PDB file of C-alpha atoms in Angstrom:
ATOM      1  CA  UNK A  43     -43.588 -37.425   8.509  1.00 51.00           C
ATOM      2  CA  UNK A  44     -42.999 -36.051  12.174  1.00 55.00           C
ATOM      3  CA  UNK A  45     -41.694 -33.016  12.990  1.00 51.00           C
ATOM      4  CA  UNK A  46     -38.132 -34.115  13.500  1.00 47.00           C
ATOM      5  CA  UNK A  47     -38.200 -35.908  10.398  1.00 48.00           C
ATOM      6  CA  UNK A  48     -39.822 -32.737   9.013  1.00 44.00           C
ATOM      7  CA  UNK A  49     -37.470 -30.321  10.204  1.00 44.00           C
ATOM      8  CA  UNK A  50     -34.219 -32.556   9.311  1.00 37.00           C
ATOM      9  CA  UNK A  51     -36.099 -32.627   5.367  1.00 43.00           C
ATOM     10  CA  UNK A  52     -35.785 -28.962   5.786  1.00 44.00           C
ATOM     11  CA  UNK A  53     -32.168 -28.510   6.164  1.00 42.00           C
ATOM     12  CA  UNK A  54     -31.213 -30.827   3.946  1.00 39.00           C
ATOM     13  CA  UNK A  55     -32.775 -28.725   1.312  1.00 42.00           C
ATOM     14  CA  UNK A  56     -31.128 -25.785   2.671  1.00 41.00           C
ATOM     15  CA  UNK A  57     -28.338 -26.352   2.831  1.00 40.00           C
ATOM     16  CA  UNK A  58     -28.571 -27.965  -1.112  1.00 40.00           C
ATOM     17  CA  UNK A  59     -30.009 -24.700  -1.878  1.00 42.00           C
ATOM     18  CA  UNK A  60     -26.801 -22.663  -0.508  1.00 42.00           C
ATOM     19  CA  UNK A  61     -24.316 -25.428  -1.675  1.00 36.00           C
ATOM     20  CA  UNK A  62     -26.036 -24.452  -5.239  1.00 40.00           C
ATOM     21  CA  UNK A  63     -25.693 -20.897  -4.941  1.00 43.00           C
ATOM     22  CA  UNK A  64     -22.319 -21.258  -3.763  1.00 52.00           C
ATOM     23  CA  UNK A  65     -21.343 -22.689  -6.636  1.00 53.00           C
ATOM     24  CA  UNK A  66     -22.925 -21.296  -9.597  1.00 74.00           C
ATOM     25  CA  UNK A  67     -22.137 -23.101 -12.912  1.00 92.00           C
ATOM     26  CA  UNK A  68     -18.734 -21.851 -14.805  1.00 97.00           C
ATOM     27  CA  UNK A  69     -19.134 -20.358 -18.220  1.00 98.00           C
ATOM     28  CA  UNK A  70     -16.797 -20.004 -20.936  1.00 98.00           C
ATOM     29  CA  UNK A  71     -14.654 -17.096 -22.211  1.00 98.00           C
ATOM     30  CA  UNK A  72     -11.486 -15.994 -23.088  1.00 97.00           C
ATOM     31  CA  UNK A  73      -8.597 -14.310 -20.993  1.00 97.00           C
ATOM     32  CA  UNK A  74      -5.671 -12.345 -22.310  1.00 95.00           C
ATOM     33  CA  UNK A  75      -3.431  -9.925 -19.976  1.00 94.00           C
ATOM     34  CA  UNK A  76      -1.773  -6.201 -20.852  1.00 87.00           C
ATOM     35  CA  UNK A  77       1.823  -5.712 -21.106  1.00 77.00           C
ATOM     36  CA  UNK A  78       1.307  -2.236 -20.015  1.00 66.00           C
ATOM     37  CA  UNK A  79       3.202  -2.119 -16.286  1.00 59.00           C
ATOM     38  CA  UNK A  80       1.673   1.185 -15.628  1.00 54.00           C
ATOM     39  CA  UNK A  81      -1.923   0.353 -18.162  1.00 49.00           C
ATOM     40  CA  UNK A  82      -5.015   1.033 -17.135  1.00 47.00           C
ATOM     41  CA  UNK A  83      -5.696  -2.554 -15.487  1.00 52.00           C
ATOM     42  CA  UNK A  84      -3.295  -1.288 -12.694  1.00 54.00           C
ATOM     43  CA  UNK A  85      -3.425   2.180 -12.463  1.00 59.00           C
ATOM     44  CA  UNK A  86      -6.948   3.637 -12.947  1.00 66.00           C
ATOM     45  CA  UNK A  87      -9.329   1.591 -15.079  1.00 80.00           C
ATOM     46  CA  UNK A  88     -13.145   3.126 -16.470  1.00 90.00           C
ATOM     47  CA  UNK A  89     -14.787   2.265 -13.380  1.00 93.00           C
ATOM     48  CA  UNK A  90     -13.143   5.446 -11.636  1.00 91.00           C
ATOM     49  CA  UNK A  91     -11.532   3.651  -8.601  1.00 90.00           C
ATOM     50  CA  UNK A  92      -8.280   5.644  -9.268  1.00 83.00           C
ATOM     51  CA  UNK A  93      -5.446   3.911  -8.205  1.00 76.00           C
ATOM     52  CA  UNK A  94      -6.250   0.211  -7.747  1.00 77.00           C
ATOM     53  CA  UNK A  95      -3.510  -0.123  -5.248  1.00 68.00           C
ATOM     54  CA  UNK A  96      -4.794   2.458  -3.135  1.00 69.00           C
ATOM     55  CA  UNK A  97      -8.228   0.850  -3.039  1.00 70.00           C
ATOM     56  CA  UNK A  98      -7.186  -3.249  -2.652  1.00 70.00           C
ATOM     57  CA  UNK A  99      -7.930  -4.281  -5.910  1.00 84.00           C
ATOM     58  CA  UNK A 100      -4.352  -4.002  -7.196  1.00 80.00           C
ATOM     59  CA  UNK A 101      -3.195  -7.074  -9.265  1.00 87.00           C
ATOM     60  CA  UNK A 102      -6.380  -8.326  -9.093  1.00 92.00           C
ATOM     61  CA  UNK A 103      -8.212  -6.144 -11.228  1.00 92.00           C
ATOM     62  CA  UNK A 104      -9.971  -7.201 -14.791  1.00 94.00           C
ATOM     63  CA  UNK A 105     -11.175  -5.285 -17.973  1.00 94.00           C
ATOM     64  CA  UNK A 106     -14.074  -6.532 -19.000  1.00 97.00           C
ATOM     65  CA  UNK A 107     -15.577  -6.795 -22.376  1.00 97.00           C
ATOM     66  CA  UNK A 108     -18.723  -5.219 -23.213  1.00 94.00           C
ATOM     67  CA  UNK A 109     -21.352  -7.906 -22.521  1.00 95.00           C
ATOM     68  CA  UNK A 110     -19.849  -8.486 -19.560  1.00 97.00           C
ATOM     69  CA  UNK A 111     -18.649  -4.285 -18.285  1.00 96.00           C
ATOM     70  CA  UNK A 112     -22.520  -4.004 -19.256  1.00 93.00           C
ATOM     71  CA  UNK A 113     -21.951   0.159 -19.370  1.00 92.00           C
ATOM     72  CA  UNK A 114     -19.986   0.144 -15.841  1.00 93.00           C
ATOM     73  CA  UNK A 115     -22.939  -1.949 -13.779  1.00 93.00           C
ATOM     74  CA  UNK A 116     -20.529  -4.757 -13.094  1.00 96.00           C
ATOM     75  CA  UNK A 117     -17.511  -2.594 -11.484  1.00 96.00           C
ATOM     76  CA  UNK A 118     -16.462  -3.982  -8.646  1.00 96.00           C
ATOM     77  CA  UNK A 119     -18.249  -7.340  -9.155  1.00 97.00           C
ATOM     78  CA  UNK A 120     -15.476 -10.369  -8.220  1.00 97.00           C
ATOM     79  CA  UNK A 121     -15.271 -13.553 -10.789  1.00 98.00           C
ATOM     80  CA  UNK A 122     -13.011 -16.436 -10.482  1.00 98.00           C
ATOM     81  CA  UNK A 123     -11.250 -17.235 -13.543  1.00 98.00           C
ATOM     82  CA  UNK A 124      -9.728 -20.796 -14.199  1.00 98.00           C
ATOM     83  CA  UNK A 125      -7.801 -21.742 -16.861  1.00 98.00           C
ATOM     84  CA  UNK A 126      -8.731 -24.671 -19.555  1.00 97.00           C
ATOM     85  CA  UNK A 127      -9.021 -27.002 -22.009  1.00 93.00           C
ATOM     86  CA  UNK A 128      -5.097 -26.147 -23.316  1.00 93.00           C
ATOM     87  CA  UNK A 129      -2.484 -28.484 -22.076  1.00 93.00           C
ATOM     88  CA  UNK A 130       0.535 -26.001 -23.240  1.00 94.00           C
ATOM     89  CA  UNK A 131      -0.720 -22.708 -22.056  1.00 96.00           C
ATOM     90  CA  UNK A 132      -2.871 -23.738 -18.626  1.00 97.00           C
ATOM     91  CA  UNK A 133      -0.730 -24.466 -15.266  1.00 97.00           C
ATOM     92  CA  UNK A 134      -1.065 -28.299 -14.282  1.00 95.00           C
ATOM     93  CA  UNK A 135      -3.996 -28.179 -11.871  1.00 94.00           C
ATOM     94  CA  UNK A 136      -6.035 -25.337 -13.292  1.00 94.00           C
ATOM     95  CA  UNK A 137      -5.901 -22.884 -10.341  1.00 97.00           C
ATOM     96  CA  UNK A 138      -8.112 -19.926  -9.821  1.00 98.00           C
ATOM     97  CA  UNK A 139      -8.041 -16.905  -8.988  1.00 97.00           C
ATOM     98  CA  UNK A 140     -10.731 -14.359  -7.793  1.00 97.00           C
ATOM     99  CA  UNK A 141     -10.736 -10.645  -9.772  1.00 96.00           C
ATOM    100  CA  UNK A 142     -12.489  -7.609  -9.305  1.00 96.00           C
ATOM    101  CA  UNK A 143     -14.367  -5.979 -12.362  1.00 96.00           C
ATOM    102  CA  UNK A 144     -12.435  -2.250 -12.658  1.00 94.00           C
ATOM    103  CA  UNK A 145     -11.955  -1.505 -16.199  1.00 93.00           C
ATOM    104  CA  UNK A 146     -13.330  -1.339 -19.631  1.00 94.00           C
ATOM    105  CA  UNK A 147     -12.086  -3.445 -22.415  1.00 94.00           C
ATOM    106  CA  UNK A 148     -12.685  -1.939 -25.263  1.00 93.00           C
ATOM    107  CA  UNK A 149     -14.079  -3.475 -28.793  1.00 95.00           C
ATOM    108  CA  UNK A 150     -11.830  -3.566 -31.905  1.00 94.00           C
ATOM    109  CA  UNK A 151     -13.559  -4.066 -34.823  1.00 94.00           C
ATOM    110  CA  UNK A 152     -10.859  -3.416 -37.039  1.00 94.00           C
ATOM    111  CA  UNK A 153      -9.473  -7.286 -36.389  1.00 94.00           C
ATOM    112  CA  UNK A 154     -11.023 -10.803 -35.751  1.00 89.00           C
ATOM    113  CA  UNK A 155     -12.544 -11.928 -32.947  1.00 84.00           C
ATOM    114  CA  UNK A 156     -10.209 -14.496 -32.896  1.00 80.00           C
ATOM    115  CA  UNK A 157      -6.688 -12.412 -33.211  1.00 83.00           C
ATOM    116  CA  UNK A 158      -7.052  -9.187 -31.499  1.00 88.00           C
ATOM    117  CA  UNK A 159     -10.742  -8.163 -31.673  1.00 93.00           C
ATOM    118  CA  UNK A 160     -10.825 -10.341 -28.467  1.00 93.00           C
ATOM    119  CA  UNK A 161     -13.057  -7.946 -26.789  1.00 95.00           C
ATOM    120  CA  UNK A 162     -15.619  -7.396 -29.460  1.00 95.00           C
ATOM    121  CA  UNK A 163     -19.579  -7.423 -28.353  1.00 94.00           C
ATOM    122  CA  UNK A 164     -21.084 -10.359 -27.934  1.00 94.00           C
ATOM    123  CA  UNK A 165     -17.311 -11.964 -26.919  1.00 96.00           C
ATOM    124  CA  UNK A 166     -17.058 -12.400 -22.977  1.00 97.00           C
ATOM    125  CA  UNK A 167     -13.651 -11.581 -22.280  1.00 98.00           C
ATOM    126  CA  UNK A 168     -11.218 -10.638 -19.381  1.00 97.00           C
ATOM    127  CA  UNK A 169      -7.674  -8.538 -19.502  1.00 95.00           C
ATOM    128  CA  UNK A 170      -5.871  -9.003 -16.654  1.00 94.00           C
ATOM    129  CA  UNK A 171      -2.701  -8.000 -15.285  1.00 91.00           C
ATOM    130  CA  UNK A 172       0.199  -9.967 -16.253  1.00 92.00           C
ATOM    131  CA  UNK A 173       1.148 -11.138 -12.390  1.00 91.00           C
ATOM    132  CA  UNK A 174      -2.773 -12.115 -12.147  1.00 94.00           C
ATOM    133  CA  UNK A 175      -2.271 -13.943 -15.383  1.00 96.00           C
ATOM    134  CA  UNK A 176       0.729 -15.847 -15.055  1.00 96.00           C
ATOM    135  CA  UNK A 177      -1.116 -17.446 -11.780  1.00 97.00           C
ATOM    136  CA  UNK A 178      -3.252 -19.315 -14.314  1.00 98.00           C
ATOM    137  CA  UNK A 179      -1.753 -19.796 -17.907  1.00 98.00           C
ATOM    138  CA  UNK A 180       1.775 -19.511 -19.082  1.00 97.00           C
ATOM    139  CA  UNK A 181       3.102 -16.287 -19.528  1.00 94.00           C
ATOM    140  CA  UNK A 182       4.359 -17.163 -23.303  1.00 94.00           C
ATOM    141  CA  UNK A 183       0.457 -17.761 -24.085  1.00 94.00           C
ATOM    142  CA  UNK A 184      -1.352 -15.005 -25.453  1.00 85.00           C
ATOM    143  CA  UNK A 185      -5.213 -15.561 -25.546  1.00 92.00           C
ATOM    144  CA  UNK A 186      -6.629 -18.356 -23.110  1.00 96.00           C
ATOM    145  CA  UNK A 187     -10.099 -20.163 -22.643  1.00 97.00           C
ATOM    146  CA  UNK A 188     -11.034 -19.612 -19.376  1.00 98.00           C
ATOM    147  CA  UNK A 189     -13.991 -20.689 -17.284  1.00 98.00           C
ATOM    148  CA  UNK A 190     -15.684 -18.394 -14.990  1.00 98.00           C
ATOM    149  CA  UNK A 191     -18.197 -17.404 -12.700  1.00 98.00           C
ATOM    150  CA  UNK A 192     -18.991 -14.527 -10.258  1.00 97.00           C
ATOM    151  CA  UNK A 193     -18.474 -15.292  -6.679  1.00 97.00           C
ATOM    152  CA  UNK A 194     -18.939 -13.462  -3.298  1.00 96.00           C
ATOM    153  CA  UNK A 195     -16.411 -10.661  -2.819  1.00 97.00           C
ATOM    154  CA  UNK A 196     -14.148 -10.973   0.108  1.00 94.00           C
ATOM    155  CA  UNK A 197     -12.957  -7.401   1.581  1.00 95.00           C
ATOM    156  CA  UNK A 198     -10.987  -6.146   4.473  1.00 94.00           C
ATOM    157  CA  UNK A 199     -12.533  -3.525   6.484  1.00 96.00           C
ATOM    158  CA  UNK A 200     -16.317  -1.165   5.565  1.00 97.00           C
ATOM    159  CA  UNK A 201     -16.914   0.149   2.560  1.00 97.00           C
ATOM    160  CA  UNK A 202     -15.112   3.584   1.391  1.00 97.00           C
ATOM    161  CA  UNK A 203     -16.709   6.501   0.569  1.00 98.00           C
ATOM    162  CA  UNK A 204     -14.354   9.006  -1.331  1.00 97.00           C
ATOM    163  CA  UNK A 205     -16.251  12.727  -1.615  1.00 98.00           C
ATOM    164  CA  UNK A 206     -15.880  14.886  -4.496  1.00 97.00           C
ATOM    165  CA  UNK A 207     -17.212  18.076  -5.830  1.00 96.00           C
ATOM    166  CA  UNK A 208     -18.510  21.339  -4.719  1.00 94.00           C
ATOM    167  CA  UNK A 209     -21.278  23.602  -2.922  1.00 88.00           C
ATOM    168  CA  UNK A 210     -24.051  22.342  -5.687  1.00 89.00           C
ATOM    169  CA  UNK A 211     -22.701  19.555  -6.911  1.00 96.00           C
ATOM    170  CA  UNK A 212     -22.068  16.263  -4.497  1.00 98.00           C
ATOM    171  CA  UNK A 213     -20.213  13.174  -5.648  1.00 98.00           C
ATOM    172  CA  UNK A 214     -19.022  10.183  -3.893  1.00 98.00           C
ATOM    173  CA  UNK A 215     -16.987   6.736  -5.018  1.00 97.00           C
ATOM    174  CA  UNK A 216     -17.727   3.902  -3.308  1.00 97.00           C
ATOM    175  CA  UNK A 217     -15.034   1.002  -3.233  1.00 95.00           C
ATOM    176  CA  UNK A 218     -13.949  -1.739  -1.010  1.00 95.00           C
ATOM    177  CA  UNK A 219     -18.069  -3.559  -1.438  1.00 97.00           C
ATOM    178  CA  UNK A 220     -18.017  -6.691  -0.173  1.00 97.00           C
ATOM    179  CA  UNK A 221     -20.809  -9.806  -0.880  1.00 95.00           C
ATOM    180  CA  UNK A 222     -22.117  -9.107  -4.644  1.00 93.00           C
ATOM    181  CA  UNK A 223     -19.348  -5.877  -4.837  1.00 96.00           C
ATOM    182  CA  UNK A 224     -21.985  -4.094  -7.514  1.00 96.00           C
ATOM    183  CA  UNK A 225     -23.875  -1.340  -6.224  1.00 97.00           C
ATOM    184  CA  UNK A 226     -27.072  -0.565  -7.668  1.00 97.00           C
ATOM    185  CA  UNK A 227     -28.388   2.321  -5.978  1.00 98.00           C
ATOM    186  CA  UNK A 228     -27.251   4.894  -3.340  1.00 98.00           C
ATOM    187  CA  UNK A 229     -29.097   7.249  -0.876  1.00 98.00           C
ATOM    188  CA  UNK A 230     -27.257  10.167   1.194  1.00 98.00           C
ATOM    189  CA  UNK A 231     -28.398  11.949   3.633  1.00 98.00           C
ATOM    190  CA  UNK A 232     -27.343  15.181   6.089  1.00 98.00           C
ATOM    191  CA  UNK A 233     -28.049  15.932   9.664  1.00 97.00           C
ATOM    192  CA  UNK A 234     -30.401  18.233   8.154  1.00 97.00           C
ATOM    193  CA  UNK A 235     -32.043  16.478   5.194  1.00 97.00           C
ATOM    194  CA  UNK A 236     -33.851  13.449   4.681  1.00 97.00           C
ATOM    195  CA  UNK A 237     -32.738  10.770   2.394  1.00 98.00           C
ATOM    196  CA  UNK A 238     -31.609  11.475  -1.420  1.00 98.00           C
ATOM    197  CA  UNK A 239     -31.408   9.225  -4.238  1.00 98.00           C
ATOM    198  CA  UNK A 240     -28.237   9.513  -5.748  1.00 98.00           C
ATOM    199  CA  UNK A 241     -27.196   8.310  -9.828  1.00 98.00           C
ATOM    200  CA  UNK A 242     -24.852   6.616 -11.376  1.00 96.00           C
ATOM    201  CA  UNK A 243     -22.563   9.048 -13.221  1.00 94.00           C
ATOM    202  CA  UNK A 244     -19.534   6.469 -14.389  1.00 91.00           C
ATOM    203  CA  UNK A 245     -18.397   3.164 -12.924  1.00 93.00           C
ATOM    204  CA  UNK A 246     -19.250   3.601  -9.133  1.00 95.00           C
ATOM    205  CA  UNK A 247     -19.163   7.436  -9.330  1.00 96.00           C
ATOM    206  CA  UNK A 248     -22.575   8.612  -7.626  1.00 98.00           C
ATOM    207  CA  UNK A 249     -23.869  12.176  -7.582  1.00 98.00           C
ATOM    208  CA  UNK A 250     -26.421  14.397  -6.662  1.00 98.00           C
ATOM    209  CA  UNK A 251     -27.440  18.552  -6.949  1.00 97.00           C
ATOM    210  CA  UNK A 252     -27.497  18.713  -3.018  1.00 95.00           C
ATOM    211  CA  UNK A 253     -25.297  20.750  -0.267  1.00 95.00           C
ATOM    212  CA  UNK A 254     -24.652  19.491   2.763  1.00 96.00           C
ATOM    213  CA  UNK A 255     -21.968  20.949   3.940  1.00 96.00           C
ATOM    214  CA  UNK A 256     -21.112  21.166   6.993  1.00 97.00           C
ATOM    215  CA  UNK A 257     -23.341  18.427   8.223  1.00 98.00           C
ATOM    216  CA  UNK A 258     -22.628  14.834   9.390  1.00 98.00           C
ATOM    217  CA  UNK A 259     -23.260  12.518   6.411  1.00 98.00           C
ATOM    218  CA  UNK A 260     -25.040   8.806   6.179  1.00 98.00           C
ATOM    219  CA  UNK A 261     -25.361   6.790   3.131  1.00 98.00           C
ATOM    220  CA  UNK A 262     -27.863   4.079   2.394  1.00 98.00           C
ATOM    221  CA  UNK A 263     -25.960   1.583  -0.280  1.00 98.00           C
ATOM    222  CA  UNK A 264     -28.129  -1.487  -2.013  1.00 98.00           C
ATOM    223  CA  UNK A 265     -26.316  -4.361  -3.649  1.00 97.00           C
ATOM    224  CA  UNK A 266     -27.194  -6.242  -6.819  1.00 95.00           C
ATOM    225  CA  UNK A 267     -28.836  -9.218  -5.165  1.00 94.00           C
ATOM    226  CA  UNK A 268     -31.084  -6.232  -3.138  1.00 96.00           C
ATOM    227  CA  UNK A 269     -29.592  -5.884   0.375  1.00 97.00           C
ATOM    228  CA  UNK A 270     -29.494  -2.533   1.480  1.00 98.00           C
ATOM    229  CA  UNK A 271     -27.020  -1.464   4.485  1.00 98.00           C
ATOM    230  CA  UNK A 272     -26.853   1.946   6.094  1.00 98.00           C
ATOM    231  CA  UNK A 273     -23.739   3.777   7.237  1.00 98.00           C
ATOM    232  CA  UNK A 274     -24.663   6.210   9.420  1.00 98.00           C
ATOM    233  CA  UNK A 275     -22.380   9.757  10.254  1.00 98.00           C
ATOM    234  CA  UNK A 276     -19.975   8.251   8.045  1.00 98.00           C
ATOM    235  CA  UNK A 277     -18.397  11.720   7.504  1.00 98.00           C
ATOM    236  CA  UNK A 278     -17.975  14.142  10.203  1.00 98.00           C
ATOM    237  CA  UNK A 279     -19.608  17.544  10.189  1.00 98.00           C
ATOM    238  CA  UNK A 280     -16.589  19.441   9.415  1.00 98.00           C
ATOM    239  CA  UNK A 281     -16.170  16.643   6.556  1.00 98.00           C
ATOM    240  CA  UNK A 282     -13.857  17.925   3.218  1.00 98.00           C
ATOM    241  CA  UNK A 283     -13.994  17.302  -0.299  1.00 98.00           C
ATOM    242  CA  UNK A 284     -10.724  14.982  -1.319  1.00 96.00           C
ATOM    243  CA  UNK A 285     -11.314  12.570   1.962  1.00 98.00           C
ATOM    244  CA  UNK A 286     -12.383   9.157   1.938  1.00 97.00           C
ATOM    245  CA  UNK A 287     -14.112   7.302   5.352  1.00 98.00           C
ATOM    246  CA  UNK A 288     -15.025   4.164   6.504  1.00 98.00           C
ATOM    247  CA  UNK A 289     -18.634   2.978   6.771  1.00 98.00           C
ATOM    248  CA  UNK A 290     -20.148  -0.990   7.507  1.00 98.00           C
ATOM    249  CA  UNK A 291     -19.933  -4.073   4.986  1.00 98.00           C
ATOM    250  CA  UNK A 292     -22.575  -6.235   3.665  1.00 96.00           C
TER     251      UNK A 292
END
């Protein structure tokens, strides 16, 4: 084989390699949405985003069950959900749509699997708004089969850091992730201090015993499939508890 021949070869198998990875096999669950208008899908969720408006996620925001919330290490992971295999309840077409992971949805062992106890471990389950629902299935149908898989997450703008806490105590959300959207670990740092592990308190809550107040602050963020970006001086020196900034994307 020569080397043109060789190096064609090559990307050929590249580029199968990132066709594959693009589109990772769909697995099966089950999809129902909450009739809450003001329910935790929308306005909060057990990931600790807060308002899901306020960070993007709005509409498109998912409780998962507890295989798939695995204790809060999938918030802010995105999956595209499809519709299937039910010619009354699925929209002609199956259409998809992409949701962020943001909420919890509880087990119920006090009913079936089947009716109700939709959420109960080792069922992999989403609950979804009703306007995210009705994109896919009929809004008369109660619980759907679905196909899924995760995919890339597409977001507008850096990743946010939102700071909470006090003089001994230092806490930061971190929304708006982009590529695999599930953080795994965080570092912070001060003008005056090297780099600090942070850990995962709830969701995408991170905190550490450290004060750096009044200093310029970086943070060090590392995805799920191990890429690790820094954002440096995110925060200002004269920085405040209660404000969110604006650092890179993956």
């Amino acid at each position: 084989m020569g080397a043109l021949q060789a190096t064609v070869f090559f990307l050929f198998i590249l580029k199968a390699c990132e066709i594959n990875a693009q589109n990772e096999d769909w697995k099966t669950a089950t999809a129902t949405y909450s009739k809450e208008t003001n329910g935790s899908i929308i306005t909060e969720g057990a990931c600790g985003y807060g308002d899901l408006h306020k960070t993007s996620y709005g509409k498109y925001s998912a409780g998962l069950s507890t295989i798939l919330f695995n204790k809060g290490s999938t918030c802010g992971a995105c999956y595209e959900l499809r519709c299937v295999d039910h010619i009354l309840w699925c929209l002609q077409g199956s259409p998809s749509i992409v949701l962020t992971a943001t909420d919890f949805c509880p087990p119920n062992y006090g009913l079936s699997a089947d009716y109700g106890g939709w959420c109960n471990f080792p069922k992999e389950h989403f609950e979804m708004s009703e306007a995210a629902f009705t994109e896919i299935a009929e809004r008369s149908a109660d619980n759907v089969p679905v196909q899924y898989r995760r995919v890339k997450c597409a977001r507008s703008g850096g990743m946010r850091f939102s700071l909470s806490g006090n003089s001994h105590f230092f806490q930061v959300l971190i929304t708006n992730v982009g590529l695999d959207g599930e953080v795994v670990a965080v570092k912070v740092k001060g003008s005056r201090t090297g780099w600090n592990p942070m850990a995962r308190n709830w969701g995408q809550l991170w905190h550490c015993n450290i004060d750096i107040k009044g200093q310029p602050i970086s943070f060090e963020v590392t995805a799920s499939s191990g890429r690790t970006l820094a954002s440096y001086n995110v925060a200002p020196a004269n920085w405040q508890f209660g404000q969110t900034f604006e650092g890179k994307q993956f």
